[in-house]
């Protein structure tokens, strides 16, 4: 894969003893609990130089995450090594990244070639299919999709028929509905790169929909957000998604009528601690 930016990190203090000019913030000790930009101190009436450079770096990483193309072939090859069903490479109706960013509607539909490919396949007879979509951060998918599925697929092995995995370029969340319907799956789960924040250019979201079909709206989906090493751990994300999938199949619904009550069940100790310290609530679906 092509070189990608690392996670946000503090820059070395660029200026010398100039730190003497910085007035520290009395709440600075709270920064150990969050990567949010709080209690930065001040130099006169401005940000200290170090905080300003950290912000510029984070902004550049977020922009790069949005504009960089997903390197599909290495990812598809590694996913194929995990899964016994085919791993398919698909494309939305947006032909390139600039078009994708300016025309969200095209990112919600398959290209003619990809639609024909799915229509030529035999019925998958699957309970669930996974759609790996670049979304607004291909970096998030390159970092998190494989380790997450490495834990998720074994958890489903005994009770779920998992269909082909699709890797889709220039895709929005709703594209999973068309793919799930074409493959005849009862459930579709879309792994997608979330809109980057200034402390999280690599956050992955999971969107689950029961009985997917084109034309569905966001109220029909359940979202698990901020799946990444510094956020919601893979173990906790697997625990939550597995719970929601079981409930969706039992109650034959998803979305606003299906609440996430997985925290009331036993979860790995490490996962519970990570969730309490590092998770965030659902983001706005795309």
PDB file of C-alpha atoms in Angstrom:
ATOM      1  CA  UNK A   1       0.000   0.000   0.000  1.00  0.00           C
ATOM      2  CA  UNK A   2       1.108   3.574  -0.501  1.00  0.00           C
ATOM      3  CA  UNK A   3       2.605   5.444   2.472  1.00  0.00           C
ATOM      4  CA  UNK A   4      -0.030   7.061   4.654  1.00  0.00           C
ATOM      5  CA  UNK A   5       0.116   9.677   7.397  1.00  0.00           C
ATOM      6  CA  UNK A   6       0.497   8.486  10.938  1.00  0.00           C
ATOM      7  CA  UNK A   7      -2.059   9.203  13.655  1.00  0.00           C
ATOM      8  CA  UNK A   8      -1.986  12.710  15.113  1.00  0.00           C
ATOM      9  CA  UNK A   9       0.927  13.138  17.444  1.00  0.00           C
ATOM     10  CA  UNK A  10       2.451  16.023  19.240  1.00  0.00           C
ATOM     11  CA  UNK A  11       5.228  17.728  17.367  1.00  0.00           C
ATOM     12  CA  UNK A  12       8.532  18.321  19.066  1.00  0.00           C
ATOM     13  CA  UNK A  13       8.575  21.693  20.704  1.00  0.00           C
ATOM     14  CA  UNK A  14       9.872  23.843  17.839  1.00  0.00           C
ATOM     15  CA  UNK A  15      10.939  26.841  19.710  1.00  0.00           C
ATOM     16  CA  UNK A  16      13.559  26.968  22.230  1.00  0.00           C
ATOM     17  CA  UNK A  17      13.132  28.517  25.587  1.00  0.00           C
ATOM     18  CA  UNK A  18      10.281  30.443  24.025  1.00  0.00           C
ATOM     19  CA  UNK A  19       8.046  28.228  26.162  1.00  0.00           C
ATOM     20  CA  UNK A  20       8.634  30.778  28.859  1.00  0.00           C
ATOM     21  CA  UNK A  21       6.308  33.034  26.895  1.00  0.00           C
ATOM     22  CA  UNK A  22       3.478  30.493  27.125  1.00  0.00           C
ATOM     23  CA  UNK A  23       0.888  30.898  29.829  1.00  0.00           C
ATOM     24  CA  UNK A  24      -0.237  27.392  30.834  1.00  0.00           C
ATOM     25  CA  UNK A  25      -3.904  26.555  31.252  1.00  0.00           C
ATOM     26  CA  UNK A  26      -4.886  25.438  34.775  1.00  0.00           C
ATOM     27  CA  UNK A  27      -6.922  22.537  33.313  1.00  0.00           C
ATOM     28  CA  UNK A  28      -3.955  21.124  31.386  1.00  0.00           C
ATOM     29  CA  UNK A  29      -3.942  17.893  33.445  1.00  0.00           C
ATOM     30  CA  UNK A  30      -7.286  16.932  31.851  1.00  0.00           C
ATOM     31  CA  UNK A  31      -5.577  16.485  28.481  1.00  0.00           C
ATOM     32  CA  UNK A  32      -4.389  13.036  29.566  1.00  0.00           C
ATOM     33  CA  UNK A  33      -8.009  11.846  29.192  1.00  0.00           C
ATOM     34  CA  UNK A  34      -8.746  13.101  25.681  1.00  0.00           C
ATOM     35  CA  UNK A  35      -7.162  13.916  22.343  1.00  0.00           C
ATOM     36  CA  UNK A  36      -9.493  16.917  22.029  1.00  0.00           C
ATOM     37  CA  UNK A  37      -7.759  20.270  21.834  1.00  0.00           C
ATOM     38  CA  UNK A  38      -8.441  21.599  25.296  1.00  0.00           C
ATOM     39  CA  UNK A  39      -6.354  23.554  27.791  1.00  0.00           C
ATOM     40  CA  UNK A  40      -3.706  24.502  25.232  1.00  0.00           C
ATOM     41  CA  UNK A  41      -2.467  27.571  27.041  1.00  0.00           C
ATOM     42  CA  UNK A  42      -1.752  30.851  25.298  1.00  0.00           C
ATOM     43  CA  UNK A  43       1.057  33.101  24.131  1.00  0.00           C
ATOM     44  CA  UNK A  44      -0.230  36.585  24.588  1.00  0.00           C
ATOM     45  CA  UNK A  45      -3.691  36.415  23.020  1.00  0.00           C
ATOM     46  CA  UNK A  46      -2.779  33.644  20.537  1.00  0.00           C
ATOM     47  CA  UNK A  47      -2.200  29.895  20.493  1.00  0.00           C
ATOM     48  CA  UNK A  48       1.309  28.753  21.434  1.00  0.00           C
ATOM     49  CA  UNK A  49       3.430  27.862  18.387  1.00  0.00           C
ATOM     50  CA  UNK A  50       3.434  24.156  19.222  1.00  0.00           C
ATOM     51  CA  UNK A  51      -0.354  23.982  19.451  1.00  0.00           C
ATOM     52  CA  UNK A  52      -0.682  25.918  16.191  1.00  0.00           C
ATOM     53  CA  UNK A  53       1.659  23.501  14.355  1.00  0.00           C
ATOM     54  CA  UNK A  54      -0.155  20.468  15.807  1.00  0.00           C
ATOM     55  CA  UNK A  55      -3.414  21.888  14.472  1.00  0.00           C
ATOM     56  CA  UNK A  56      -1.911  22.475  11.013  1.00  0.00           C
ATOM     57  CA  UNK A  57      -0.610  18.880  10.935  1.00  0.00           C
ATOM     58  CA  UNK A  58      -3.983  17.450  11.964  1.00  0.00           C
ATOM     59  CA  UNK A  59      -5.759  19.532   9.324  1.00  0.00           C
ATOM     60  CA  UNK A  60      -3.357  18.305   6.637  1.00  0.00           C
ATOM     61  CA  UNK A  61      -3.893  14.668   7.700  1.00  0.00           C
ATOM     62  CA  UNK A  62      -7.659  15.096   7.556  1.00  0.00           C
ATOM     63  CA  UNK A  63      -7.474  16.567   4.049  1.00  0.00           C
ATOM     64  CA  UNK A  64      -5.194  13.762   2.886  1.00  0.00           C
ATOM     65  CA  UNK A  65      -7.570  11.142   4.292  1.00  0.00           C
ATOM     66  CA  UNK A  66     -10.458  12.638   2.308  1.00  0.00           C
ATOM     67  CA  UNK A  67      -8.642  12.972  -1.012  1.00  0.00           C
ATOM     68  CA  UNK A  68      -6.509   9.804  -1.074  1.00  0.00           C
ATOM     69  CA  UNK A  69      -7.739   6.888  -3.205  1.00  0.00           C
ATOM     70  CA  UNK A  70      -8.256   3.475  -1.609  1.00  0.00           C
ATOM     71  CA  UNK A  71      -5.582   0.984  -2.667  1.00  0.00           C
ATOM     72  CA  UNK A  72      -8.010  -1.879  -3.319  1.00  0.00           C
ATOM     73  CA  UNK A  73      -5.882  -4.762  -4.538  1.00  0.00           C
ATOM     74  CA  UNK A  74      -3.692  -5.335  -1.429  1.00  0.00           C
ATOM     75  CA  UNK A  75      -6.711  -5.020   0.852  1.00  0.00           C
ATOM     76  CA  UNK A  76      -8.826  -7.383  -1.263  1.00  0.00           C
ATOM     77  CA  UNK A  77      -5.969  -9.899  -1.323  1.00  0.00           C
ATOM     78  CA  UNK A  78      -5.638  -9.893   2.465  1.00  0.00           C
ATOM     79  CA  UNK A  79      -9.405 -10.177   2.921  1.00  0.00           C
ATOM     80  CA  UNK A  80      -9.484 -13.137   0.539  1.00  0.00           C
ATOM     81  CA  UNK A  81      -6.988 -14.930   2.757  1.00  0.00           C
ATOM     82  CA  UNK A  82      -9.485 -14.569   5.631  1.00  0.00           C
ATOM     83  CA  UNK A  83     -12.657 -15.649   3.871  1.00  0.00           C
ATOM     84  CA  UNK A  84     -13.823 -18.705   1.951  1.00  0.00           C
ATOM     85  CA  UNK A  85     -16.326 -16.744  -0.183  1.00  0.00           C
ATOM     86  CA  UNK A  86     -15.187 -14.497  -3.063  1.00  0.00           C
ATOM     87  CA  UNK A  87     -13.932 -10.972  -2.375  1.00  0.00           C
ATOM     88  CA  UNK A  88     -15.304  -8.699  -5.098  1.00  0.00           C
ATOM     89  CA  UNK A  89     -13.931  -5.328  -6.238  1.00  0.00           C
ATOM     90  CA  UNK A  90     -16.724  -2.892  -7.086  1.00  0.00           C
ATOM     91  CA  UNK A  91     -17.063   0.790  -8.015  1.00  0.00           C
ATOM     92  CA  UNK A  92     -19.760   3.348  -7.442  1.00  0.00           C
ATOM     93  CA  UNK A  93     -21.195   5.494 -10.222  1.00  0.00           C
ATOM     94  CA  UNK A  94     -18.706   8.254  -9.279  1.00  0.00           C
ATOM     95  CA  UNK A  95     -15.835   7.835 -11.691  1.00  0.00           C
ATOM     96  CA  UNK A  96     -13.178   9.687  -9.693  1.00  0.00           C
ATOM     97  CA  UNK A  97     -12.537  11.259  -6.290  1.00  0.00           C
ATOM     98  CA  UNK A  98     -13.463  14.859  -7.205  1.00  0.00           C
ATOM     99  CA  UNK A  99     -16.775  13.665  -8.674  1.00  0.00           C
ATOM    100  CA  UNK A 100     -17.422  11.529  -5.606  1.00  0.00           C
ATOM    101  CA  UNK A 101     -16.913  14.494  -3.267  1.00  0.00           C
ATOM    102  CA  UNK A 102     -19.166  16.784  -5.296  1.00  0.00           C
ATOM    103  CA  UNK A 103     -21.916  14.279  -6.186  1.00  0.00           C
ATOM    104  CA  UNK A 104     -22.949  12.245  -3.106  1.00  0.00           C
ATOM    105  CA  UNK A 105     -25.856  10.783  -5.099  1.00  0.00           C
ATOM    106  CA  UNK A 106     -23.443   8.976  -7.430  1.00  0.00           C
ATOM    107  CA  UNK A 107     -21.650   7.444  -4.458  1.00  0.00           C
ATOM    108  CA  UNK A 108     -24.915   5.795  -3.440  1.00  0.00           C
ATOM    109  CA  UNK A 109     -25.289   3.840  -6.711  1.00  0.00           C
ATOM    110  CA  UNK A 110     -23.215   1.113  -8.332  1.00  0.00           C
ATOM    111  CA  UNK A 111     -21.544   1.656 -11.680  1.00  0.00           C
ATOM    112  CA  UNK A 112     -23.097  -0.219 -14.604  1.00  0.00           C
ATOM    113  CA  UNK A 113     -20.139  -2.621 -14.710  1.00  0.00           C
ATOM    114  CA  UNK A 114     -20.341  -3.453 -11.018  1.00  0.00           C
ATOM    115  CA  UNK A 115     -24.111  -3.930 -11.193  1.00  0.00           C
ATOM    116  CA  UNK A 116     -23.702  -6.315 -14.107  1.00  0.00           C
ATOM    117  CA  UNK A 117     -21.053  -8.240 -12.181  1.00  0.00           C
ATOM    118  CA  UNK A 118     -23.388  -8.821  -9.236  1.00  0.00           C
ATOM    119  CA  UNK A 119     -26.326  -9.716 -11.484  1.00  0.00           C
ATOM    120  CA  UNK A 120     -24.204 -12.380 -13.120  1.00  0.00           C
ATOM    121  CA  UNK A 121     -23.515 -14.164  -9.842  1.00  0.00           C
ATOM    122  CA  UNK A 122     -25.611 -17.059  -8.518  1.00  0.00           C
ATOM    123  CA  UNK A 123     -27.749 -16.248  -5.428  1.00  0.00           C
ATOM    124  CA  UNK A 124     -25.466 -15.979  -2.425  1.00  0.00           C
ATOM    125  CA  UNK A 125     -28.011 -17.449   0.027  1.00  0.00           C
ATOM    126  CA  UNK A 126     -26.254 -15.508   2.751  1.00  0.00           C
ATOM    127  CA  UNK A 127     -27.470 -14.298   6.117  1.00  0.00           C
ATOM    128  CA  UNK A 128     -25.100 -11.339   5.999  1.00  0.00           C
ATOM    129  CA  UNK A 129     -22.745  -9.659   3.567  1.00  0.00           C
ATOM    130  CA  UNK A 130     -19.989  -7.195   4.458  1.00  0.00           C
ATOM    131  CA  UNK A 131     -19.348  -4.158   2.273  1.00  0.00           C
ATOM    132  CA  UNK A 132     -15.956  -2.474   2.758  1.00  0.00           C
ATOM    133  CA  UNK A 133     -16.297   1.092   1.481  1.00  0.00           C
ATOM    134  CA  UNK A 134     -13.710   3.866   1.365  1.00  0.00           C
ATOM    135  CA  UNK A 135     -16.182   6.631   2.254  1.00  0.00           C
ATOM    136  CA  UNK A 136     -14.509   9.871   3.307  1.00  0.00           C
ATOM    137  CA  UNK A 137     -11.364   8.238   4.716  1.00  0.00           C
ATOM    138  CA  UNK A 138      -9.645   5.450   2.818  1.00  0.00           C
ATOM    139  CA  UNK A 139      -7.004   5.617   5.559  1.00  0.00           C
ATOM    140  CA  UNK A 140      -9.592   4.396   8.088  1.00  0.00           C
ATOM    141  CA  UNK A 141     -10.401   1.371   5.941  1.00  0.00           C
ATOM    142  CA  UNK A 142      -6.777   0.498   5.256  1.00  0.00           C
ATOM    143  CA  UNK A 143      -5.985   0.557   8.965  1.00  0.00           C
ATOM    144  CA  UNK A 144      -9.097  -0.949  10.518  1.00  0.00           C
ATOM    145  CA  UNK A 145     -11.133  -3.105   8.110  1.00  0.00           C
ATOM    146  CA  UNK A 146      -8.819  -6.112   8.110  1.00  0.00           C
ATOM    147  CA  UNK A 147      -8.144  -6.368  11.887  1.00  0.00           C
ATOM    148  CA  UNK A 148     -11.836  -5.863  12.613  1.00  0.00           C
ATOM    149  CA  UNK A 149     -12.974  -8.611  10.208  1.00  0.00           C
ATOM    150  CA  UNK A 150     -10.205 -10.847  11.515  1.00  0.00           C
ATOM    151  CA  UNK A 151     -12.105 -10.870  14.831  1.00  0.00           C
ATOM    152  CA  UNK A 152     -15.637 -10.572  13.452  1.00  0.00           C
ATOM    153  CA  UNK A 153     -15.733 -13.461  10.979  1.00  0.00           C
ATOM    154  CA  UNK A 154     -14.772 -16.194  13.504  1.00  0.00           C
ATOM    155  CA  UNK A 155     -17.494 -14.885  15.851  1.00  0.00           C
ATOM    156  CA  UNK A 156     -20.094 -15.605  13.138  1.00  0.00           C
ATOM    157  CA  UNK A 157     -18.742 -18.925  11.936  1.00  0.00           C
ATOM    158  CA  UNK A 158     -21.195 -21.242  13.690  1.00  0.00           C
ATOM    159  CA  UNK A 159     -24.518 -19.427  13.313  1.00  0.00           C
ATOM    160  CA  UNK A 160     -24.260 -17.154  10.282  1.00  0.00           C
ATOM    161  CA  UNK A 161     -23.811 -17.769   6.565  1.00  0.00           C
ATOM    162  CA  UNK A 162     -21.489 -14.975   5.462  1.00  0.00           C
ATOM    163  CA  UNK A 163     -21.663 -14.141   1.756  1.00  0.00           C
ATOM    164  CA  UNK A 164     -19.076 -12.544  -0.508  1.00  0.00           C
ATOM    165  CA  UNK A 165     -17.178  -9.539   0.830  1.00  0.00           C
ATOM    166  CA  UNK A 166     -17.208  -6.543  -1.483  1.00  0.00           C
ATOM    167  CA  UNK A 167     -14.591  -3.781  -1.532  1.00  0.00           C
ATOM    168  CA  UNK A 168     -16.036  -0.639  -3.089  1.00  0.00           C
ATOM    169  CA  UNK A 169     -14.340   2.535  -4.267  1.00  0.00           C
ATOM    170  CA  UNK A 170     -15.982   5.969  -3.987  1.00  0.00           C
ATOM    171  CA  UNK A 171     -18.868   4.597  -1.922  1.00  0.00           C
ATOM    172  CA  UNK A 172     -21.423   6.097   0.463  1.00  0.00           C
ATOM    173  CA  UNK A 173     -23.301   4.155   3.144  1.00  0.00           C
ATOM    174  CA  UNK A 174     -26.492   3.679   1.118  1.00  0.00           C
ATOM    175  CA  UNK A 175     -24.618   1.795  -1.589  1.00  0.00           C
ATOM    176  CA  UNK A 176     -24.661  -1.201   0.739  1.00  0.00           C
ATOM    177  CA  UNK A 177     -28.427  -1.490   0.241  1.00  0.00           C
ATOM    178  CA  UNK A 178     -28.067  -2.141  -3.482  1.00  0.00           C
ATOM    179  CA  UNK A 179     -25.272  -4.641  -2.917  1.00  0.00           C
ATOM    180  CA  UNK A 180     -27.118  -6.492  -0.152  1.00  0.00           C
ATOM    181  CA  UNK A 181     -30.260  -6.733  -2.278  1.00  0.00           C
ATOM    182  CA  UNK A 182     -28.339  -7.941  -5.343  1.00  0.00           C
ATOM    183  CA  UNK A 183     -26.726 -10.706  -3.278  1.00  0.00           C
ATOM    184  CA  UNK A 184     -30.020 -11.642  -1.615  1.00  0.00           C
ATOM    185  CA  UNK A 185     -28.702 -11.174   1.923  1.00  0.00           C
ATOM    186  CA  UNK A 186     -30.890 -10.754   5.014  1.00  0.00           C
ATOM    187  CA  UNK A 187     -28.443  -8.265   6.516  1.00  0.00           C
ATOM    188  CA  UNK A 188     -25.807  -5.931   5.142  1.00  0.00           C
ATOM    189  CA  UNK A 189     -23.009  -4.422   7.234  1.00  0.00           C
ATOM    190  CA  UNK A 190     -21.107  -1.513   5.684  1.00  0.00           C
ATOM    191  CA  UNK A 191     -17.598  -0.765   6.971  1.00  0.00           C
ATOM    192  CA  UNK A 192     -16.847   2.805   5.909  1.00  0.00           C
ATOM    193  CA  UNK A 193     -14.297   5.538   6.503  1.00  0.00           C
ATOM    194  CA  UNK A 194     -15.902   8.322   8.519  1.00  0.00           C
ATOM    195  CA  UNK A 195     -15.545  12.010   7.832  1.00  0.00           C
ATOM    196  CA  UNK A 196     -12.141  12.825   9.422  1.00  0.00           C
ATOM    197  CA  UNK A 197     -11.955  14.927  12.541  1.00  0.00           C
ATOM    198  CA  UNK A 198      -8.935  16.945  13.599  1.00  0.00           C
ATOM    199  CA  UNK A 199      -7.863  14.219  16.026  1.00  0.00           C
ATOM    200  CA  UNK A 200      -9.166  11.178  14.134  1.00  0.00           C
ATOM    201  CA  UNK A 201      -8.363  10.910  10.408  1.00  0.00           C
ATOM    202  CA  UNK A 202      -8.706   7.105  10.602  1.00  0.00           C
ATOM    203  CA  UNK A 203     -12.090   6.475  12.254  1.00  0.00           C
ATOM    204  CA  UNK A 204     -14.187   3.629  10.801  1.00  0.00           C
ATOM    205  CA  UNK A 205     -17.968   3.347  11.105  1.00  0.00           C
ATOM    206  CA  UNK A 206     -20.187   0.241  10.905  1.00  0.00           C
ATOM    207  CA  UNK A 207     -23.723   0.530   9.485  1.00  0.00           C
ATOM    208  CA  UNK A 208     -26.099  -2.434   9.751  1.00  0.00           C
ATOM    209  CA  UNK A 209     -29.378  -2.734   7.800  1.00  0.00           C
ATOM    210  CA  UNK A 210     -31.980  -5.500   7.922  1.00  0.00           C
ATOM    211  CA  UNK A 211     -33.466  -6.574   4.571  1.00  0.00           C
ATOM    212  CA  UNK A 212     -31.449  -4.037   2.529  1.00  0.00           C
ATOM    213  CA  UNK A 213     -32.907  -2.666  -0.693  1.00  0.00           C
ATOM    214  CA  UNK A 214     -32.407   0.517  -2.749  1.00  0.00           C
ATOM    215  CA  UNK A 215     -34.298   3.541  -1.504  1.00  0.00           C
ATOM    216  CA  UNK A 216     -33.949   2.876   2.227  1.00  0.00           C
ATOM    217  CA  UNK A 217     -33.203   5.845   4.486  1.00  0.00           C
ATOM    218  CA  UNK A 218     -30.853   6.340   7.437  1.00  0.00           C
ATOM    219  CA  UNK A 219     -33.514   5.654  10.064  1.00  0.00           C
ATOM    220  CA  UNK A 220     -33.382   1.990   8.990  1.00  0.00           C
ATOM    221  CA  UNK A 221     -29.713   1.612   9.973  1.00  0.00           C
ATOM    222  CA  UNK A 222     -27.813   1.032  13.207  1.00  0.00           C
ATOM    223  CA  UNK A 223     -24.435   2.744  13.503  1.00  0.00           C
ATOM    224  CA  UNK A 224     -21.352   1.854  15.533  1.00  0.00           C
ATOM    225  CA  UNK A 225     -18.856   4.681  15.280  1.00  0.00           C
ATOM    226  CA  UNK A 226     -15.207   5.496  15.982  1.00  0.00           C
ATOM    227  CA  UNK A 227     -13.812   1.988  15.480  1.00  0.00           C
ATOM    228  CA  UNK A 228     -10.031   2.382  15.557  1.00  0.00           C
ATOM    229  CA  UNK A 229      -7.046   1.687  17.740  1.00  0.00           C
ATOM    230  CA  UNK A 230      -7.412   4.922  19.725  1.00  0.00           C
ATOM    231  CA  UNK A 231     -11.213   4.764  19.871  1.00  0.00           C
ATOM    232  CA  UNK A 232     -13.688   1.904  20.195  1.00  0.00           C
ATOM    233  CA  UNK A 233     -11.627  -1.285  20.256  1.00  0.00           C
ATOM    234  CA  UNK A 234     -12.151  -4.049  17.695  1.00  0.00           C
ATOM    235  CA  UNK A 235     -13.241  -6.418  20.474  1.00  0.00           C
ATOM    236  CA  UNK A 236     -15.924  -4.045  21.689  1.00  0.00           C
ATOM    237  CA  UNK A 237     -17.085  -3.296  18.139  1.00  0.00           C
ATOM    238  CA  UNK A 238     -17.414  -7.031  17.443  1.00  0.00           C
ATOM    239  CA  UNK A 239     -19.384  -7.448  20.677  1.00  0.00           C
ATOM    240  CA  UNK A 240     -21.799  -4.626  19.798  1.00  0.00           C
ATOM    241  CA  UNK A 241     -22.286  -5.625  16.170  1.00  0.00           C
ATOM    242  CA  UNK A 242     -22.832  -9.273  17.033  1.00  0.00           C
ATOM    243  CA  UNK A 243     -25.504  -8.270  19.555  1.00  0.00           C
ATOM    244  CA  UNK A 244     -27.270  -6.024  17.032  1.00  0.00           C
ATOM    245  CA  UNK A 245     -27.143  -8.690  14.321  1.00  0.00           C
ATOM    246  CA  UNK A 246     -28.692 -11.273  16.619  1.00  0.00           C
ATOM    247  CA  UNK A 247     -31.437  -8.868  17.668  1.00  0.00           C
ATOM    248  CA  UNK A 248     -32.115  -7.813  14.069  1.00  0.00           C
ATOM    249  CA  UNK A 249     -32.528 -11.412  12.965  1.00  0.00           C
ATOM    250  CA  UNK A 250     -34.737 -12.273  15.929  1.00  0.00           C
ATOM    251  CA  UNK A 251     -36.953  -9.169  15.633  1.00  0.00           C
ATOM    252  CA  UNK A 252     -36.646  -8.731  11.843  1.00  0.00           C
ATOM    253  CA  UNK A 253     -35.845  -5.021  11.966  1.00  0.00           C
ATOM    254  CA  UNK A 254     -33.020  -2.535  12.357  1.00  0.00           C
ATOM    255  CA  UNK A 255     -32.586   1.198  12.829  1.00  0.00           C
ATOM    256  CA  UNK A 256     -34.368   3.458  15.277  1.00  0.00           C
ATOM    257  CA  UNK A 257     -36.600   0.606  16.466  1.00  0.00           C
ATOM    258  CA  UNK A 258     -33.596  -1.466  17.525  1.00  0.00           C
ATOM    259  CA  UNK A 259     -31.670  -0.135  20.517  1.00  0.00           C
ATOM    260  CA  UNK A 260     -28.112  -1.057  21.374  1.00  0.00           C
ATOM    261  CA  UNK A 261     -28.301  -2.678  24.797  1.00  0.00           C
ATOM    262  CA  UNK A 262     -25.119  -4.697  24.366  1.00  0.00           C
ATOM    263  CA  UNK A 263     -23.449  -2.920  27.301  1.00  0.00           C
ATOM    264  CA  UNK A 264     -25.779  -4.779  29.668  1.00  0.00           C
ATOM    265  CA  UNK A 265     -24.204  -8.052  28.531  1.00  0.00           C
ATOM    266  CA  UNK A 266     -20.838  -9.402  29.491  1.00  0.00           C
ATOM    267  CA  UNK A 267     -18.026  -7.979  27.384  1.00  0.00           C
ATOM    268  CA  UNK A 268     -14.271  -8.445  27.501  1.00  0.00           C
ATOM    269  CA  UNK A 269     -12.773  -6.459  30.376  1.00  0.00           C
ATOM    270  CA  UNK A 270     -10.272  -4.780  28.109  1.00  0.00           C
ATOM    271  CA  UNK A 271     -13.051  -3.812  25.723  1.00  0.00           C
ATOM    272  CA  UNK A 272     -15.200  -2.307  28.478  1.00  0.00           C
ATOM    273  CA  UNK A 273     -12.323  -0.153  29.696  1.00  0.00           C
ATOM    274  CA  UNK A 274     -11.496   1.031  26.186  1.00  0.00           C
ATOM    275  CA  UNK A 275     -15.133   1.934  25.549  1.00  0.00           C
ATOM    276  CA  UNK A 276     -15.432   3.940  28.753  1.00  0.00           C
ATOM    277  CA  UNK A 277     -12.270   5.905  28.089  1.00  0.00           C
ATOM    278  CA  UNK A 278     -12.174   6.280  24.354  1.00  0.00           C
ATOM    279  CA  UNK A 279     -15.486   5.821  22.554  1.00  0.00           C
ATOM    280  CA  UNK A 280     -17.738   8.462  21.124  1.00  0.00           C
ATOM    281  CA  UNK A 281     -21.378   8.466  20.111  1.00  0.00           C
ATOM    282  CA  UNK A 282     -22.728   7.731  16.652  1.00  0.00           C
ATOM    283  CA  UNK A 283     -21.816  10.161  13.924  1.00  0.00           C
ATOM    284  CA  UNK A 284     -24.169  11.499  11.337  1.00  0.00           C
ATOM    285  CA  UNK A 285     -24.781   8.766   8.729  1.00  0.00           C
ATOM    286  CA  UNK A 286     -23.600   9.579   5.233  1.00  0.00           C
TER     287      UNK A 286
END
